């Protein structure tokens, strides 16, 4: 398999890339998408088999949970069992952006996403491409960094191609990631909240 690489530098190319990515994600495939932090390896977060492919492609340990990417607070609330006031305040202040909130997971989120744990990390990324793909799909995306485990996280499509170009069918090139490091992870299930990353 050789990954198809789709550009997004014009409105028409952007729309075509969003439609193609959503089509593959709906079919249970894994695709590489840009975010503002690093490039992510995305699958339908509600599809256990699709998420399992992420672990296989990355060589990721099964005990390492995956962050769920959403668009909007309403979608975040569908992924979690409780949405406390601090989550609302933090979401208003820092979303969309590089902040992941850890909360009790909803039943809809498969155990493979959370490594069998009772919590899930949710994040609303600010990159317009992954936002558009999530909206087009209508479901949240499980998306760790698009690299082999233990390697440096990719910040452009070329980095993804070098590591995963023969393991996935699509890489969407959304330019260079602006942040360049992974999101901050804040656990809201403990008091006081704890920074995990």
CSV table of N, CA and C in Angstrom, one decimal, residues 61-196:
chain,number,residue,atom,x,y,z
A,61,UNK,N,1.6,0.4,22.3
A,61,UNK,CA,1.2,-0.5,23.4
A,61,UNK,C,-0.3,-0.3,23.7
A,62,UNK,N,-1.0,-1.5,23.9
A,62,UNK,CA,-2.4,-1.5,24.2
A,62,UNK,C,-2.8,-0.8,25.4
A,63,UNK,N,-1.9,-0.5,26.3
A,63,UNK,CA,-2.2,0.1,27.6
A,63,UNK,C,-2.0,1.7,27.5
A,64,UNK,N,-1.8,2.2,26.3
A,64,UNK,CA,-1.6,3.6,26.1
A,64,UNK,C,-2.9,4.2,25.5
A,65,UNK,N,-3.8,4.9,26.3
A,65,UNK,CA,-5.0,5.4,25.8
A,65,UNK,C,-4.8,6.5,24.7
A,66,UNK,N,-5.9,6.6,23.9
A,66,UNK,CA,-5.9,7.6,22.7
A,66,UNK,C,-6.8,8.7,23.0
A,67,UNK,N,-6.4,9.9,22.7
A,67,UNK,CA,-7.2,11.1,22.8
A,67,UNK,C,-8.3,11.1,21.7
A,68,UNK,N,-9.5,11.5,22.1
A,68,UNK,CA,-10.6,11.6,21.2
A,68,UNK,C,-10.8,13.1,20.8
A,69,UNK,N,-10.8,13.3,19.5
A,69,UNK,CA,-11.0,14.7,18.9
A,69,UNK,C,-12.4,14.9,18.6
A,70,UNK,N,-12.9,16.1,19.0
A,70,UNK,CA,-14.3,16.4,18.8
A,70,UNK,C,-14.4,17.8,18.2
A,71,UNK,N,-15.6,18.2,17.8
A,71,UNK,CA,-15.9,19.6,17.4
A,71,UNK,C,-17.1,20.0,18.2
A,72,UNK,N,-16.8,21.0,19.1
A,72,UNK,CA,-17.9,21.5,19.9
A,72,UNK,C,-18.1,20.8,21.2
A,73,UNK,N,-18.7,21.6,22.1
A,73,UNK,CA,-18.9,21.0,23.5
A,73,UNK,C,-20.0,20.0,23.5
A,74,UNK,N,-21.0,20.1,22.6
A,74,UNK,CA,-22.0,19.1,22.6
A,74,UNK,C,-21.5,17.7,22.2
A,75,UNK,N,-20.6,17.6,21.2
A,75,UNK,CA,-19.9,16.4,20.9
A,75,UNK,C,-19.1,15.8,22.0
A,76,UNK,N,-18.4,16.8,22.7
A,76,UNK,CA,-17.6,16.4,23.9
A,76,UNK,C,-18.4,15.7,24.9
A,77,UNK,N,-19.6,16.3,25.2
A,77,UNK,CA,-20.5,15.8,26.2
A,77,UNK,C,-21.0,14.4,25.9
A,78,UNK,N,-21.1,14.0,24.6
A,78,UNK,CA,-21.5,12.7,24.2
A,78,UNK,C,-20.5,11.6,24.5
A,79,UNK,N,-19.2,12.1,24.6
A,79,UNK,CA,-18.1,11.2,24.8
A,79,UNK,C,-17.8,10.9,26.3
A,80,UNK,N,-18.4,11.7,27.2
A,80,UNK,CA,-18.1,11.6,28.6
A,80,UNK,C,-19.4,11.4,29.4
A,81,UNK,N,-19.2,10.9,30.6
A,81,UNK,CA,-20.3,10.6,31.5
A,81,UNK,C,-20.8,11.8,32.3
A,82,UNK,N,-19.8,12.7,32.6
A,82,UNK,CA,-20.1,13.9,33.3
A,82,UNK,C,-19.3,15.1,32.7
A,83,UNK,N,-20.0,16.3,32.8
A,83,UNK,CA,-19.4,17.5,32.3
A,83,UNK,C,-19.4,18.5,33.4
A,84,UNK,N,-18.4,18.5,34.3
A,84,UNK,CA,-18.4,19.4,35.4
A,84,UNK,C,-18.2,20.9,35.0
A,85,UNK,N,-18.5,21.8,36.0
A,85,UNK,CA,-18.3,23.2,35.7
A,85,UNK,C,-16.9,23.6,35.3
A,86,UNK,N,-15.9,23.0,35.9
A,86,UNK,CA,-14.5,23.3,35.5
A,86,UNK,C,-14.3,23.0,34.0
A,87,UNK,N,-14.9,21.9,33.5
A,87,UNK,CA,-14.7,21.5,32.1
A,87,UNK,C,-15.3,22.6,31.2
A,88,UNK,N,-16.5,23.1,31.6
A,88,UNK,CA,-17.2,24.1,30.9
A,88,UNK,C,-16.3,25.4,30.8
A,89,UNK,N,-15.7,25.8,32.0
A,89,UNK,CA,-14.9,27.0,32.0
A,89,UNK,C,-13.7,26.8,31.2
A,90,UNK,N,-13.0,25.7,31.3
A,90,UNK,CA,-11.8,25.4,30.5
A,90,UNK,C,-12.1,25.4,29.0
A,91,UNK,N,-13.2,24.7,28.6
A,91,UNK,CA,-13.5,24.7,27.2
A,91,UNK,C,-13.8,26.1,26.6
A,92,UNK,N,-14.5,26.9,27.4
A,92,UNK,CA,-14.7,28.3,27.0
A,92,UNK,C,-13.4,29.0,26.8
A,93,UNK,N,-12.5,28.8,27.7
A,93,UNK,CA,-11.2,29.6,27.7
A,93,UNK,C,-10.2,29.1,26.6
A,94,UNK,N,-10.2,27.8,26.4
A,94,UNK,CA,-9.0,27.2,25.7
A,94,UNK,C,-9.4,26.4,24.4
A,95,UNK,N,-10.7,26.2,24.2
A,95,UNK,CA,-11.1,25.4,23.0
A,95,UNK,C,-11.7,26.4,22.0
A,96,UNK,N,-11.5,26.1,20.7
A,96,UNK,CA,-10.6,25.0,20.2
A,96,UNK,C,-9.1,25.4,20.4
A,97,UNK,N,-8.3,24.3,20.7
A,97,UNK,CA,-6.9,24.5,20.9
A,97,UNK,C,-6.3,23.3,21.6
A,98,UNK,N,-5.0,23.4,21.9
A,98,UNK,CA,-4.2,22.3,22.3
A,98,UNK,C,-4.3,21.9,23.8
A,99,UNK,N,-5.6,21.8,24.2
A,99,UNK,CA,-5.9,21.3,25.6
A,99,UNK,C,-6.8,20.1,25.6
A,100,UNK,N,-6.3,19.0,26.2
A,100,UNK,CA,-7.1,17.8,26.3
A,100,UNK,C,-7.6,17.7,27.8
A,101,UNK,N,-8.9,17.5,27.9
A,101,UNK,CA,-9.6,17.3,29.2
A,101,UNK,C,-9.9,15.8,29.5
A,102,UNK,N,-9.4,15.3,30.6
A,102,UNK,CA,-9.7,13.9,30.9
A,102,UNK,C,-10.9,13.9,31.9
A,103,UNK,N,-11.9,13.1,31.5
A,103,UNK,CA,-13.2,13.0,32.2
A,103,UNK,C,-13.7,11.6,32.2
A,104,UNK,N,-14.7,11.2,33.0
A,104,UNK,CA,-15.2,9.8,33.0
A,104,UNK,C,-15.8,9.5,31.6
A,105,UNK,N,-15.4,8.4,31.1
A,105,UNK,CA,-15.9,8.1,29.7
A,105,UNK,C,-17.3,7.6,29.6
A,106,UNK,N,-18.0,8.0,28.5
A,106,UNK,CA,-19.3,7.5,28.2
A,106,UNK,C,-19.2,6.1,27.7
A,107,UNK,N,-20.4,5.3,27.8
A,107,UNK,CA,-20.4,3.9,27.4
A,107,UNK,C,-20.1,3.8,25.9
A,108,UNK,N,-20.5,4.9,25.1
A,108,UNK,CA,-20.3,4.8,23.7
A,108,UNK,C,-18.8,4.7,23.2
A,109,UNK,N,-17.9,5.2,24.1
A,109,UNK,CA,-16.5,5.1,23.8
A,109,UNK,C,-15.9,3.7,24.1
A,110,UNK,N,-15.5,3.0,23.1
A,110,UNK,CA,-15.0,1.6,23.3
A,110,UNK,C,-13.8,1.6,24.2
A,111,UNK,N,-13.6,0.5,25.0
A,111,UNK,CA,-12.5,0.3,25.9
A,111,UNK,C,-11.2,0.4,25.2
A,112,UNK,N,-11.1,0.0,23.9
A,112,UNK,CA,-9.8,0.1,23.2
A,112,UNK,C,-9.2,1.5,23.2
A,113,UNK,N,-10.1,2.5,23.1
A,113,UNK,CA,-9.7,3.9,23.1
A,113,UNK,C,-9.0,4.3,24.4
A,114,UNK,N,-9.6,3.8,25.5
A,114,UNK,CA,-9.2,4.3,26.8
A,114,UNK,C,-8.2,3.3,27.5
A,115,UNK,N,-7.8,2.3,26.7
A,115,UNK,CA,-6.9,1.2,27.2
A,115,UNK,C,-7.6,0.5,28.4
A,116,UNK,N,-8.9,0.4,28.3
A,116,UNK,CA,-9.7,-0.3,29.3
A,116,UNK,C,-10.0,0.6,30.6
A,117,UNK,N,-9.5,1.8,30.5
A,117,UNK,CA,-9.7,2.7,31.7
A,117,UNK,C,-11.1,3.3,31.7
A,118,UNK,N,-11.4,4.0,32.8
A,118,UNK,CA,-12.8,4.5,33.1
A,118,UNK,C,-12.8,6.0,32.6
A,119,UNK,N,-11.7,6.5,32.1
A,119,UNK,CA,-11.7,8.0,31.7
A,119,UNK,C,-11.3,8.1,30.3
A,120,UNK,N,-11.6,9.2,29.7
A,120,UNK,CA,-11.3,9.5,28.3
A,120,UNK,C,-10.8,10.9,28.2
A,121,UNK,N,-9.8,11.1,27.3
A,121,UNK,CA,-9.3,12.5,27.0
A,121,UNK,C,-10.0,13.0,25.8
A,122,UNK,N,-10.6,14.2,25.9
A,122,UNK,CA,-11.3,14.8,24.8
A,122,UNK,C,-10.6,16.2,24.4
A,123,UNK,N,-10.6,16.5,23.1
A,123,UNK,CA,-10.0,17.7,22.7
A,123,UNK,C,-10.7,18.2,21.5
A,124,UNK,N,-10.8,19.6,21.4
A,124,UNK,CA,-11.4,20.2,20.2
A,124,UNK,C,-10.2,20.9,19.5
A,125,UNK,N,-9.7,20.3,18.5
A,125,UNK,CA,-8.5,20.9,17.8
A,125,UNK,C,-8.9,22.2,17.0
A,126,UNK,N,-7.9,23.1,16.9
A,126,UNK,CA,-8.3,24.3,16.2
A,126,UNK,C,-8.0,24.3,14.7
A,127,UNK,N,-7.3,23.2,14.2
A,127,UNK,CA,-7.0,23.2,12.8
A,127,UNK,C,-8.3,23.0,11.9
A,128,UNK,N,-8.4,23.9,10.9
A,128,UNK,CA,-9.7,23.8,10.2
A,128,UNK,C,-9.9,22.5,9.4
A,129,UNK,N,-8.9,21.8,9.0
A,129,UNK,CA,-9.1,20.6,8.2
A,129,UNK,C,-9.7,19.5,9.1
A,130,UNK,N,-9.1,19.2,10.2
A,130,UNK,CA,-9.6,18.1,11.1
A,130,UNK,C,-11.0,18.5,11.6
A,131,UNK,N,-11.2,19.8,11.9
A,131,UNK,CA,-12.6,20.2,12.2
A,131,UNK,C,-13.6,19.9,11.1
A,132,UNK,N,-13.2,20.2,9.9
A,132,UNK,CA,-14.1,20.0,8.8
A,132,UNK,C,-14.4,18.5,8.6
A,133,UNK,N,-13.4,17.6,8.8
A,133,UNK,CA,-13.5,16.2,8.6
A,133,UNK,C,-14.4,15.6,9.7
A,134,UNK,N,-14.3,16.1,11.0
A,134,UNK,CA,-15.1,15.6,12.1
A,134,UNK,C,-16.6,16.0,11.8
A,135,UNK,N,-16.8,17.3,11.3
A,135,UNK,CA,-18.1,17.7,11.0
A,135,UNK,C,-18.7,16.9,9.9
A,136,UNK,N,-18.0,16.6,8.9
A,136,UNK,CA,-18.4,15.8,7.7
A,136,UNK,C,-18.8,14.4,8.2
A,137,UNK,N,-18.0,13.8,9.1
A,137,UNK,CA,-18.2,12.5,9.6
A,137,UNK,C,-19.4,12.4,10.5
A,138,UNK,N,-19.5,13.4,11.4
A,138,UNK,CA,-20.6,13.4,12.4
A,138,UNK,C,-20.2,12.6,13.6
A,139,UNK,N,-19.0,12.1,13.7
A,139,UNK,CA,-18.6,11.3,14.9
A,139,UNK,C,-17.2,11.7,15.3
A,140,UNK,N,-16.8,11.5,16.6
A,140,UNK,CA,-15.5,11.9,17.1
A,140,UNK,C,-14.4,11.0,16.5
A,141,UNK,N,-13.2,11.5,16.5
A,141,UNK,CA,-12.1,10.8,15.9
A,141,UNK,C,-11.0,10.5,17.0
A,142,UNK,N,-10.7,9.2,17.2
A,142,UNK,CA,-9.5,8.8,18.0
A,142,UNK,C,-8.3,9.1,17.2
A,143,UNK,N,-7.4,9.9,17.7
A,143,UNK,CA,-6.2,10.3,16.9
A,143,UNK,C,-5.0,10.6,17.7
A,144,UNK,N,-4.1,9.6,17.9
A,144,UNK,CA,-2.8,9.9,18.5
A,144,UNK,C,-1.9,10.5,17.4
A,145,UNK,N,-0.6,10.8,17.7
A,145,UNK,CA,0.3,11.3,16.6
A,145,UNK,C,0.5,10.3,15.5
A,146,UNK,N,0.7,10.7,14.3
A,146,UNK,CA,0.8,9.9,13.1
A,146,UNK,C,2.3,9.4,12.9
A,147,UNK,N,2.8,8.7,13.9
A,147,UNK,CA,4.2,8.2,13.8
A,147,UNK,C,4.2,6.8,14.4
A,148,UNK,N,5.3,6.1,14.1
A,148,UNK,CA,5.6,4.9,14.8
A,148,UNK,C,5.8,5.2,16.3
A,149,UNK,N,5.4,4.3,17.2
A,149,UNK,CA,5.6,4.5,18.6
A,149,UNK,C,7.0,4.7,18.9
A,150,UNK,N,7.3,5.6,19.8
A,150,UNK,CA,8.7,5.9,20.3
A,150,UNK,C,9.5,6.8,19.3
A,151,UNK,N,8.9,7.1,18.2
A,151,UNK,CA,9.5,8.1,17.2
A,151,UNK,C,9.0,9.5,17.5
A,152,UNK,N,9.7,10.5,17.0
A,152,UNK,CA,9.3,11.9,17.2
A,152,UNK,C,8.0,12.1,16.4
A,153,UNK,N,7.1,12.9,17.0
A,153,UNK,CA,5.8,13.2,16.4
A,153,UNK,C,5.9,14.1,15.2
A,154,UNK,N,5.2,13.7,14.1
A,154,UNK,CA,5.3,14.4,12.8
A,154,UNK,C,4.6,15.8,12.8
A,155,UNK,N,5.2,16.8,12.2
A,155,UNK,CA,4.6,18.1,12.1
A,155,UNK,C,4.3,18.5,10.7
A,156,UNK,N,4.6,17.6,9.7
A,156,UNK,CA,4.1,17.9,8.4
A,156,UNK,C,3.9,16.5,7.6
A,157,UNK,N,3.3,16.6,6.5
A,157,UNK,CA,2.9,15.4,5.7
A,157,UNK,C,4.1,14.6,5.3
A,158,UNK,N,5.2,15.2,5.0
A,158,UNK,CA,6.4,14.5,4.6
A,158,UNK,C,6.9,13.6,5.7
A,159,UNK,N,6.9,14.1,7.0
A,159,UNK,CA,7.3,13.2,8.1
A,159,UNK,C,6.4,12.0,8.2
A,160,UNK,N,5.1,12.2,8.0
A,160,UNK,CA,4.1,11.1,8.1
A,160,UNK,C,4.4,10.1,7.0
A,161,UNK,N,4.7,10.6,5.8
A,161,UNK,CA,4.9,9.7,4.7
A,161,UNK,C,6.2,8.8,4.9
A,162,UNK,N,7.2,9.4,5.5
A,162,UNK,CA,8.5,8.7,5.8
A,162,UNK,C,8.2,7.5,6.7
A,163,UNK,N,7.4,7.7,7.7
A,163,UNK,CA,7.2,6.7,8.7
A,163,UNK,C,6.0,5.7,8.4
A,164,UNK,N,4.9,6.3,7.8
A,164,UNK,CA,3.7,5.5,7.7
A,164,UNK,C,3.2,5.4,6.3
A,165,UNK,N,3.9,5.9,5.3
A,165,UNK,CA,3.5,5.9,3.9
A,165,UNK,C,3.1,4.6,3.3
A,166,UNK,N,3.6,3.5,3.8
A,166,UNK,CA,3.3,2.2,3.3
A,166,UNK,C,2.3,1.4,4.2
A,167,UNK,N,1.7,2.1,5.2
A,167,UNK,CA,0.8,1.4,6.2
A,167,UNK,C,-0.6,2.0,6.2
A,168,UNK,N,-0.8,3.2,5.5
A,168,UNK,CA,-2.1,3.8,5.5
A,168,UNK,C,-2.5,4.2,4.1
A,169,UNK,N,-3.7,4.5,3.8
A,169,UNK,CA,-4.1,4.8,2.5
A,169,UNK,C,-4.2,6.3,2.2
A,170,UNK,N,-4.3,7.1,3.2
A,170,UNK,CA,-4.4,8.6,2.9
A,170,UNK,C,-3.7,9.4,3.9
A,171,UNK,N,-3.0,10.4,3.4
A,171,UNK,CA,-2.4,11.5,4.2
A,171,UNK,C,-2.9,12.8,3.7
A,172,UNK,N,-3.5,13.6,4.5
A,172,UNK,CA,-4.0,14.9,4.0
A,172,UNK,C,-2.9,15.9,4.4
A,173,UNK,N,-2.4,16.6,3.5
A,173,UNK,CA,-1.4,17.6,3.7
A,173,UNK,C,-2.0,19.0,4.0
A,174,UNK,N,-2.0,19.3,5.3
A,174,UNK,CA,-2.6,20.6,5.7
A,174,UNK,C,-1.5,21.6,6.0
A,175,UNK,N,-0.3,21.4,5.5
A,175,UNK,CA,0.8,22.3,5.8
A,175,UNK,C,1.5,22.0,7.1
A,176,UNK,N,2.4,22.8,7.6
A,176,UNK,CA,3.2,22.6,8.8
A,176,UNK,C,2.3,22.9,10.0
A,177,UNK,N,2.4,22.0,11.0
A,177,UNK,CA,1.7,22.2,12.3
A,177,UNK,C,2.2,23.4,13.0
A,178,UNK,N,1.3,24.2,13.5
A,178,UNK,CA,1.7,25.5,14.1
A,178,UNK,C,2.4,25.4,15.5
A,179,UNK,N,1.8,24.4,16.3
A,179,UNK,CA,2.3,24.3,17.7
A,179,UNK,C,3.6,23.4,17.7
A,180,UNK,N,3.5,22.3,17.1
A,180,UNK,CA,4.7,21.4,17.0
A,180,UNK,C,4.9,20.5,18.1
A,181,UNK,N,4.1,20.5,19.2
A,181,UNK,CA,4.2,19.6,20.3
A,181,UNK,C,2.8,19.2,20.6
A,182,UNK,N,2.7,18.0,21.3
A,182,UNK,CA,1.3,17.5,21.7
A,182,UNK,C,0.6,18.4,22.6
A,183,UNK,N,-0.7,18.2,22.7
A,183,UNK,CA,-1.5,19.1,23.6
A,183,UNK,C,-1.2,18.8,25.1
A,184,UNK,N,-1.6,19.8,25.9
A,184,UNK,CA,-1.5,19.7,27.3
A,184,UNK,C,-2.7,18.8,27.7
A,185,UNK,N,-2.5,17.9,28.7
A,185,UNK,CA,-3.5,16.9,29.1
A,185,UNK,C,-3.8,17.2,30.6
A,186,UNK,N,-5.1,17.6,30.9
A,186,UNK,CA,-5.5,17.9,32.2
A,186,UNK,C,-6.5,17.0,32.7
A,187,UNK,N,-6.3,16.3,33.8
A,187,UNK,CA,-7.2,15.3,34.4
A,187,UNK,C,-8.1,16.0,35.4
A,188,UNK,N,-9.4,16.1,35.0
A,188,UNK,CA,-10.4,16.7,35.8
A,188,UNK,C,-11.2,15.7,36.7
A,189,UNK,N,-10.7,14.5,36.7
A,189,UNK,CA,-11.4,13.5,37.6
A,189,UNK,C,-10.8,13.5,39.0
A,190,UNK,N,-9.8,14.3,39.2
A,190,UNK,CA,-9.1,14.3,40.5
A,190,UNK,C,-9.2,15.8,41.0
A,191,UNK,N,-9.1,16.0,42.3
A,191,UNK,CA,-9.2,17.3,42.9
A,191,UNK,C,-8.0,17.5,43.8
A,192,UNK,N,-7.2,18.6,43.5
A,192,UNK,CA,-7.3,19.5,42.4
A,192,UNK,C,-7.0,18.8,41.1
A,193,UNK,N,-7.4,19.4,39.9
A,193,UNK,CA,-7.1,18.8,38.6
A,193,UNK,C,-5.6,18.7,38.5
A,194,UNK,N,-5.2,17.6,37.7
A,194,UNK,CA,-3.7,17.3,37.6
A,194,UNK,C,-3.3,17.3,36.2
A,195,UNK,N,-2.2,18.0,35.9
A,195,UNK,CA,-1.6,18.0,34.6
A,195,UNK,C,-0.8,16.7,34.3
A,196,UNK,N,-1.3,15.9,33.3
A,196,UNK,CA,-0.7,14.7,33.0
A,196,UNK,C,0.4,14.8,32.0
